[in-house]
């Protein structure tokens, strides 16, 4: 079990995801990185499949900031 979890919310920002994940990894060791995709309509899912060591969760309906 990880010591901490980093949650990265995203919506239609695939080009920013690799940098965000690398930043989370640089924060420390023994981290769980979770990317929550708020129903993106672009290539976000494809980019996430290429990022090793993350947990990807996709919401089927856009919930916005409050979600």
Coordinates of C-alpha atoms in Angstrom, one line a residue:
X1 CA 0.0 0.0 0.0
X2 CA 1.2 3.5 -0.9
X3 CA 2.0 6.1 1.7
X4 CA 0.1 8.8 -0.2
X5 CA -2.1 9.3 -3.2
X6 CA -1.9 12.0 -5.8
X7 CA -5.1 12.7 -7.7
X8 CA -4.8 14.5 -11.0
X9 CA -8.2 15.6 -12.4
X10 CA -8.4 16.3 -16.1
X11 CA -10.8 17.3 -18.8
X12 CA -9.6 17.6 -22.5
X13 CA -6.0 18.4 -21.6
X14 CA -4.0 15.4 -22.8
X15 CA -0.9 17.3 -23.6
X16 CA -0.5 18.4 -20.0
X17 CA -0.9 14.9 -18.5
X18 CA 2.7 13.6 -18.9
X19 CA 4.1 16.6 -17.2
X20 CA 1.6 16.4 -14.4
X21 CA 2.4 12.8 -13.8
X22 CA 6.1 13.4 -13.8
X23 CA 5.6 16.2 -11.3
X24 CA 3.7 13.9 -9.0
X25 CA 6.4 11.3 -9.3
X26 CA 9.0 13.9 -8.4
X27 CA 7.1 14.6 -5.2
X28 CA 8.3 11.5 -3.5
X29 CA 8.5 7.7 -3.4
X30 CA 5.8 5.2 -2.7
X31 CA 3.0 7.3 -4.2
X32 CA -0.2 6.2 -5.9
X33 CA -1.0 8.4 -8.9
X34 CA -4.7 8.5 -9.9
X35 CA -5.8 10.3 -13.0
X36 CA -9.5 11.1 -13.0
X37 CA -10.8 11.9 -16.5
X38 CA -14.0 14.0 -16.3
X39 CA -15.5 12.6 -19.5
X40 CA -13.0 14.0 -22.0
X41 CA -13.9 13.9 -25.6
X42 CA -10.3 13.9 -27.0
X43 CA -7.3 11.6 -26.8
X44 CA -6.9 11.8 -23.0
X45 CA -7.6 8.1 -22.6
X46 CA -5.0 7.2 -25.2
X47 CA -2.4 9.3 -23.5
X48 CA -3.2 7.7 -20.1
X49 CA -2.8 4.2 -21.5
X50 CA 0.8 5.2 -22.4
X51 CA 1.7 6.4 -18.9
X52 CA 3.0 3.6 -16.9
X53 CA 2.3 3.2 -13.2
X54 CA -0.9 5.3 -13.0
X55 CA -4.5 4.4 -12.1
X56 CA -6.9 5.8 -14.7
X57 CA -10.5 6.5 -13.9
X58 CA -12.9 7.8 -16.5
X59 CA -16.2 9.4 -15.6
X60 CA -18.9 8.8 -18.2
X61 CA -20.6 12.1 -17.7
X62 CA -18.8 15.5 -17.2
X63 CA -19.3 16.6 -13.7
X64 CA -17.2 19.8 -13.7
X65 CA -15.2 21.2 -10.8
X66 CA -17.7 20.2 -8.1
X67 CA -17.6 16.5 -9.2

